[in-house]
Amino acid sequence: MDGEIIGRKIRTMVAFEADKATPRRVALVLLIVVIALNLRPFLAAPGPILPQIAEDTGLGYGALSLLTLLPMMLMGIGAFVSPPLQATLGTRRGLMLALVLLLLGNALRLFAGNGTVLILTAILCGAGTAFIQSTLPGLIKEKFAGTVASMTGLYSAMIMTGGALGAQLTPALVEVGRSWTTALAVLSLPVLLALVIAGGLLSETRVVRPDRGLVAQLLGRRRTWVLMAVFGLINGGYSSMIAWLAPYYQAQGWSSSESGVLVAIMAISQGFGAVILPLLARNHRDRRPWLWACIAMQATGFVGLVVAPSMLPAFWVAICGVGLAGSFALCLIVALDHLPDPARAGPLAALMQGGGFLLAATPTFILARLHEATDTFASGWLMHLGWLAAAAILVSRFVPERYSEAMGQSLAGNHSNR
């Protein structure tokens, strides 16, 4: 996918918001973009240089999988506790603290020649990202109520674009002579920029404080758990691809920079999918056909990686990336669609990500074990076909006319209960 096309789409979306917005809204768009760019580099950056990391730290693939597994698990756990934390701290203080954790996690990688320290930095980054990802969808629902789909697409695209930057920058720095610890620590600089910008812009943002008992209410609804399952199953491929795509191709003779380009292609394609698919789906209340299309694209990519990995590697990676990004963005939109009140819809999206990320984190560890048993990651790509089939079945439940019924009278304000 052409990065210039993505750039034009993103500029068009920002301009669309700017044309109809006050300077305050434009500032919020900028804030969302800058923060979102920092939510994936720390995950995407280690993949292309895993052999160097393994050699210097002595970590095997099982231990190295923790660099992806632990942050994603923390994103899941953090999403459960973020709504009450937001109620206690407020949106501004919570986001500022989360950005500080993300900054520290990236910066301390300068001293991460020891494997234990490296894993601890992944924990810090995951904890900070967890709160941010749980809070921003609700903020988007509140501040951009008329353009939720387009803003969610922009937010998702910036997340994926940040991953592309991390995947390309790190091996490039290593190849020009920088240590891998320095290359990873450089990613703290854009986080510092986001922290400075957030410090200025968030001072005027109205604090949204969710009802402290809301999490228990939402967890009492069966639909919340279905949303978690779909998010985890449909996005599980991301943790596998971000951790093991580069090593998969390096085992076939690719260099770290060449495999890093593949990871970047995946991330750039995700940026494209995160922009285009929500825009295509924005005028359709029923998002299921678009989710099924994303599932089909992912399945095509995984089959290609197994059957013909050397024939069209960029295509398999790109189509899988578009499907992954579309899945992520559309799942957020579907969760926000379920409840009209932003103060309730935001926490629902956070909980969906919570349970979903816990599930989506596991494939990176499973693939490491499958690699130990089979000496290839191909069996892991096939595993994801089963996950996607299960997700496709569950997606059929997302009938818009039944959202209020699924969430119940106390949450949706209608008289039907489930």
XYZ file of C-alpha atoms in Angstrom:
418
model
C 0.000 0.000 0.000
C 1.286 3.471 -0.872
C 2.072 5.554 2.191
C 1.364 8.714 0.170
C -2.221 7.576 -0.447
C -2.679 6.966 3.264
C -1.241 10.387 3.995
C -3.716 12.046 1.618
C -6.624 10.184 3.213
C -5.507 11.172 6.698
C -5.046 14.822 5.673
C -8.517 14.752 4.127
C -10.017 13.415 7.347
C -8.223 15.995 9.477
C -9.326 18.725 7.075
C -12.891 17.427 7.244
C -12.839 17.825 11.005
C -11.118 21.193 10.785
C -13.627 22.620 8.292
C -16.503 22.050 10.638
C -14.677 22.492 13.913
C -13.661 25.200 16.257
C -9.936 25.607 17.014
C -10.638 23.629 20.185
C -11.787 20.601 18.178
C -8.832 20.906 15.816
C -6.531 20.882 18.845
C -8.223 17.719 20.101
C -7.710 16.047 16.712
C -4.009 16.912 16.929
C -3.842 15.543 20.451
C -5.444 12.231 19.449
C -3.066 11.889 16.497
C 0.084 12.605 18.530
C -0.864 10.260 21.352
C -1.999 7.436 19.049
C 1.311 7.494 17.164
C 3.055 6.330 20.349
C 0.875 3.338 21.201
C 2.570 0.688 19.004
C 6.262 1.531 18.293
C 7.451 -0.193 21.479
C 5.698 -3.392 20.331
C 6.722 -3.298 16.658
C 10.347 -2.208 17.102
C 11.909 -5.346 18.677
C 10.681 -7.821 16.009
C 13.190 -7.032 13.233
C 16.143 -7.103 15.670
C 15.143 -10.112 17.796
C 18.248 -12.133 16.813
C 20.531 -9.393 18.178
C 18.429 -9.105 21.327
C 18.470 -12.878 21.823
C 22.248 -13.022 21.322
C 22.998 -10.221 23.801
C 20.466 -11.145 26.483
C 20.456 -14.919 26.181
C 16.664 -14.962 25.956
C 14.996 -17.717 23.934
C 11.871 -17.317 21.802
C 9.641 -18.270 24.720
C 11.051 -15.470 26.877
C 11.175 -13.017 23.973
C 7.454 -13.593 23.415
C 6.944 -11.794 26.749
C 7.896 -8.515 25.037
C 4.551 -8.747 23.242
C 2.581 -10.994 25.589
C 3.027 -8.963 28.785
C 2.167 -5.524 27.327
C -0.922 -6.897 25.612
C -1.999 -8.695 28.777
C -1.507 -5.470 30.705
C -3.560 -3.637 28.098
C -6.266 -6.169 28.831
C -6.036 -6.015 32.624
C -5.614 -2.261 32.553
C -8.747 -1.827 30.508
C -10.777 -3.429 33.317
C -9.376 -1.085 35.947
C -9.115 2.044 33.789
C -12.760 3.168 34.123
C -12.632 3.294 37.947
C -9.146 4.841 37.758
C -10.508 7.459 35.392
C -13.337 8.101 37.831
C -10.794 8.658 40.617
C -8.033 10.509 38.763
C -9.995 12.215 36.011
C -9.203 12.073 32.321
C -6.412 14.651 32.276
C -4.365 13.382 35.220
C -4.867 9.765 34.141
C -3.663 10.403 30.591
C -0.671 12.427 31.773
C 0.369 9.661 34.187
C -0.068 7.031 31.470
C 2.138 9.001 29.080
C 4.811 9.278 31.785
C 4.802 5.474 32.177
C 5.086 5.067 28.404
C 7.949 7.571 28.323
C 9.831 5.771 31.098
C 9.288 2.367 29.519
C 10.810 3.488 26.228
C 13.636 5.565 27.745
C 14.792 2.837 30.147
C 15.425 0.522 27.209
C 18.717 2.373 26.889
C 19.807 0.274 29.903
C 18.053 -2.930 28.838
C 21.074 -5.031 27.898
C 19.848 -7.351 30.642
C 16.815 -9.431 29.657
C 15.009 -8.791 32.934
C 15.265 -5.023 32.516
C 14.007 -5.295 28.939
C 10.927 -7.204 30.065
C 10.295 -4.662 32.850
C 10.313 -1.858 30.250
C 7.688 -3.765 28.275
C 5.536 -3.860 31.413
C 5.813 -0.084 31.884
C 4.902 0.572 28.251
C 1.970 -1.822 28.425
C 0.602 -0.254 31.609
C 0.691 3.252 30.143
C -0.831 2.176 26.856
C -3.631 0.318 28.652
C -5.061 3.464 30.236
C -4.690 5.523 27.065
C -6.454 2.946 24.872
C -9.248 2.634 27.391
C -9.818 6.385 27.640
C -9.503 7.759 24.116
C -12.481 5.938 22.495
C -14.813 7.481 25.079
C -13.248 10.888 24.497
C -13.831 10.474 20.751
C -17.453 9.449 21.350
C -18.004 12.538 23.513
C -16.152 15.178 21.485
C -16.896 13.902 17.965
C -20.368 12.415 18.348
C -21.296 13.131 14.717
C -18.132 11.650 13.212
C -17.318 8.708 15.460
C -16.502 6.360 12.561
C -14.101 8.748 10.811
C -12.368 9.821 14.018
C -12.044 6.220 15.198
C -10.535 5.406 11.808
C -8.051 8.259 12.150
C -7.157 7.178 15.688
C -6.653 3.555 14.580
C -4.637 4.631 11.530
C -2.271 6.650 13.687
C -1.784 3.676 16.006
C -0.774 1.501 13.054
C 1.375 4.238 11.490
C 3.330 4.491 14.732
C 3.976 0.763 14.547
C 5.343 1.170 11.017
C 7.716 3.901 12.147
C 9.033 1.745 14.984
C 9.517 -1.284 12.728
C 11.557 0.707 10.203
C 13.469 3.074 12.465
C 14.936 0.505 14.844
C 16.675 -1.813 12.333
C 17.822 1.263 10.360
C 19.563 2.670 13.425
C 21.137 -0.704 14.223
C 22.481 -1.026 10.665
C 24.224 2.366 10.880
C 26.038 1.289 14.025
C 23.762 2.181 16.923
C 23.223 -0.397 19.629
C 19.807 -2.010 19.734
C 19.252 -0.545 23.202
C 19.845 2.969 21.845
C 17.619 2.265 18.834
C 14.757 1.214 21.111
C 15.265 4.122 23.531
C 15.026 6.682 20.706
C 11.297 5.899 20.609
C 10.920 7.788 23.897
C 11.408 11.114 22.071
C 7.995 11.199 20.320
C 6.391 10.171 23.623
C 8.023 13.189 25.260
C 6.548 15.379 22.511
C 3.094 13.878 23.112
C 3.439 14.509 26.845
C 4.288 18.188 26.269
C 1.377 18.678 23.852
C -1.039 16.838 26.133
C 0.062 18.994 29.065
C -1.099 22.069 27.184
C -4.223 20.828 25.436
C -5.684 18.627 28.160
C -5.768 21.510 30.618
C -8.975 22.681 28.933
C -10.535 19.279 28.387
C -13.634 18.611 30.448
C -13.022 15.672 32.747
C -15.282 12.700 32.060
C -15.778 10.687 35.218
C -17.546 7.362 34.613
C -19.991 5.987 37.151
C -17.966 3.887 39.593
C -20.516 1.039 39.449
C -20.658 1.008 35.661
C -18.004 -1.687 35.185
C -19.987 -4.176 37.272
C -23.146 -3.389 35.298
C -21.403 -3.867 31.973
C -19.750 -7.107 33.066
C -23.207 -8.375 33.973
C -24.277 -8.217 30.327
C -23.619 -11.229 28.111
C -23.061 -8.939 25.135
C -20.013 -7.395 26.817
C -18.360 -10.812 26.911
C -19.280 -11.510 23.281
C -17.639 -8.222 22.310
C -14.515 -9.227 24.244
C -14.369 -12.603 22.510
C -14.788 -11.127 19.042
C -12.153 -8.451 19.678
C -9.668 -11.022 20.961
C -10.250 -13.599 18.236
C -10.319 -11.143 15.355
C -7.280 -9.157 16.564
C -5.178 -12.060 17.834
C -3.267 -12.147 14.580
C -1.706 -8.789 15.375
C 0.305 -10.076 18.328
C 1.545 -13.010 16.249
C 2.504 -10.894 13.243
C 4.170 -8.121 15.218
C 6.271 -10.622 17.201
C 7.103 -13.353 14.708
C 6.680 -12.094 11.123
C 10.264 -10.778 10.962
C 11.838 -13.933 12.531
C 9.710 -16.074 10.174
C 11.290 -14.440 7.137
C 14.738 -14.132 8.704
C 14.685 -17.938 9.023
C 14.236 -17.958 5.226
C 17.349 -15.858 4.708
C 15.988 -12.293 4.933
C 18.027 -9.604 6.708
C 16.745 -7.648 9.702
C 16.150 -4.539 7.579
C 14.354 -6.533 4.845
C 12.098 -8.251 7.372
C 11.594 -4.886 9.084
C 10.265 -3.543 5.789
C 7.680 -6.344 5.794
C 6.581 -5.383 9.316
C 6.372 -1.773 8.141
C 4.297 -2.812 5.111
C 1.920 -4.563 7.455
C 1.681 -1.477 9.667
C 1.248 0.920 6.715
C -1.456 -1.343 5.312
C -3.090 -1.260 8.714
C -3.068 2.518 8.533
C -4.789 2.334 5.154
C -7.381 -0.155 6.397
C -8.038 1.810 9.576
C -8.882 4.893 7.488
C -10.743 3.382 4.550
C -12.893 0.682 6.136
C -14.532 2.890 8.809
C -15.190 5.506 6.100
C -16.836 2.895 3.878
C -18.894 1.598 6.792
C -19.846 4.985 8.271
C -23.222 5.214 6.541
C -24.151 1.604 7.281
C -25.582 0.959 10.714
C -24.973 -2.766 10.289
C -21.205 -3.199 10.489
C -21.235 -7.007 10.129
C -20.488 -7.224 6.376
C -17.430 -5.058 6.889
C -16.200 -7.161 9.800
C -16.672 -10.321 7.741
C -14.692 -8.713 4.915
C -11.863 -7.997 7.374
C -11.931 -11.606 8.545
C -11.728 -12.819 4.937
C -8.737 -10.559 4.218
C -6.895 -11.820 7.290
C -7.599 -15.429 6.343
C -6.252 -14.828 2.826
C -3.047 -13.373 4.252
C -2.442 -16.224 6.698
C -3.063 -18.875 4.037
C -0.607 -17.102 1.719
C 2.074 -16.988 4.421
C 1.817 -20.761 4.749
C 1.283 -21.862 1.149
C 3.463 -19.390 -0.775
C 5.490 -17.254 1.644
C 8.172 -16.386 -0.922
C 5.894 -15.763 -3.882
C 4.029 -12.603 -2.859
C 5.185 -11.803 0.686
C 4.311 -8.102 0.533
C 0.791 -8.893 -0.702
C 0.082 -11.495 1.995
C 1.351 -9.150 4.675
C -0.517 -6.135 3.259
C -3.913 -7.809 2.907
C -3.577 -9.266 6.394
C -2.656 -5.805 7.696
C -5.711 -4.178 6.106
C -7.933 -6.846 7.641
C -6.325 -6.490 11.069
C -6.686 -2.710 11.137
C -10.231 -2.786 9.860
C -11.083 -5.337 12.534
C -9.610 -3.164 15.279
C -11.357 0.034 14.169
C -14.706 -1.586 13.400
C -14.757 -3.461 16.717
C -14.325 -0.125 18.512
C -17.121 1.403 16.446
C -19.434 -1.554 17.096
C -18.821 -1.279 20.849
C -19.530 2.476 20.789
C -22.661 1.832 18.702
C -24.161 -0.292 21.462
C -24.790 2.591 23.872
C -25.807 6.173 23.001
C -24.325 7.725 26.159
C -20.564 8.421 25.751
C -20.017 8.025 29.500
C -21.223 4.423 29.146
C -20.101 3.612 25.616
C -16.476 4.537 26.368
C -16.142 2.115 29.312
C -17.866 -0.595 27.250
C -15.234 -0.146 24.534
C -12.556 -0.230 27.239
C -13.858 -3.492 28.674
C -14.093 -5.007 25.199
C -10.431 -4.173 24.700
C -9.639 -5.488 28.184
C -10.959 -8.991 27.716
C -10.054 -8.889 24.053
C -6.406 -8.001 24.604
C -6.056 -10.748 27.222
C -7.212 -13.220 24.587
C -5.294 -11.573 21.733
C -2.063 -11.664 23.750
C -1.897 -15.462 23.925
C -1.036 -16.309 20.278
C 2.462 -14.829 20.554
C 3.287 -17.340 23.304
C 1.452 -20.204 21.578
C 3.389 -19.571 18.356
C 6.676 -19.574 20.258
C 5.813 -23.022 21.633
C 4.659 -24.267 18.228
C 7.943 -23.044 16.772
C 9.862 -25.020 19.384
C 7.887 -28.131 18.431
C 7.880 -27.722 14.636
C 10.818 -25.366 13.937
C 8.493 -23.082 11.942
C 5.799 -20.488 12.576
C 3.600 -21.806 9.739
C 1.481 -23.930 12.092
C 0.727 -20.795 14.075
C -0.542 -18.951 11.006
C -2.892 -21.894 10.396
C -4.079 -21.708 13.999
C -5.415 -18.229 13.322
C -7.784 -19.558 10.670
C -9.664 -21.360 13.429
C -9.742 -18.198 15.541
C -11.122 -16.207 12.618
C -13.822 -18.798 11.931
C -15.002 -18.524 15.545
C -15.011 -14.726 15.305
C -17.074 -14.832 12.097
C -19.764 -16.856 13.863
C -19.934 -14.475 16.847
C -20.063 -11.384 14.617
C -23.446 -12.590 13.316
C -24.927 -11.547 16.682
C -24.229 -7.851 16.126
C -27.666 -6.905 14.809
C -28.056 -3.132 15.355
C -31.782 -3.323 16.030
C -31.060 -5.557 19.027
C -28.306 -3.505 20.653
C -30.571 -1.960 23.285
C -32.049 -5.361 24.078
C -28.600 -6.880 24.413
C -27.417 -4.170 26.821
C -30.573 -4.104 28.936
C -32.913 -1.403 30.260
C -30.603 -0.081 32.979
C -27.825 0.699 30.498
C -29.610 1.446 27.223
C -32.760 2.920 28.785
C -35.208 0.652 27.015
C -37.771 -1.715 28.442
C -36.380 -4.992 27.199
C -33.930 -7.003 29.216
C -31.915 -9.992 28.338
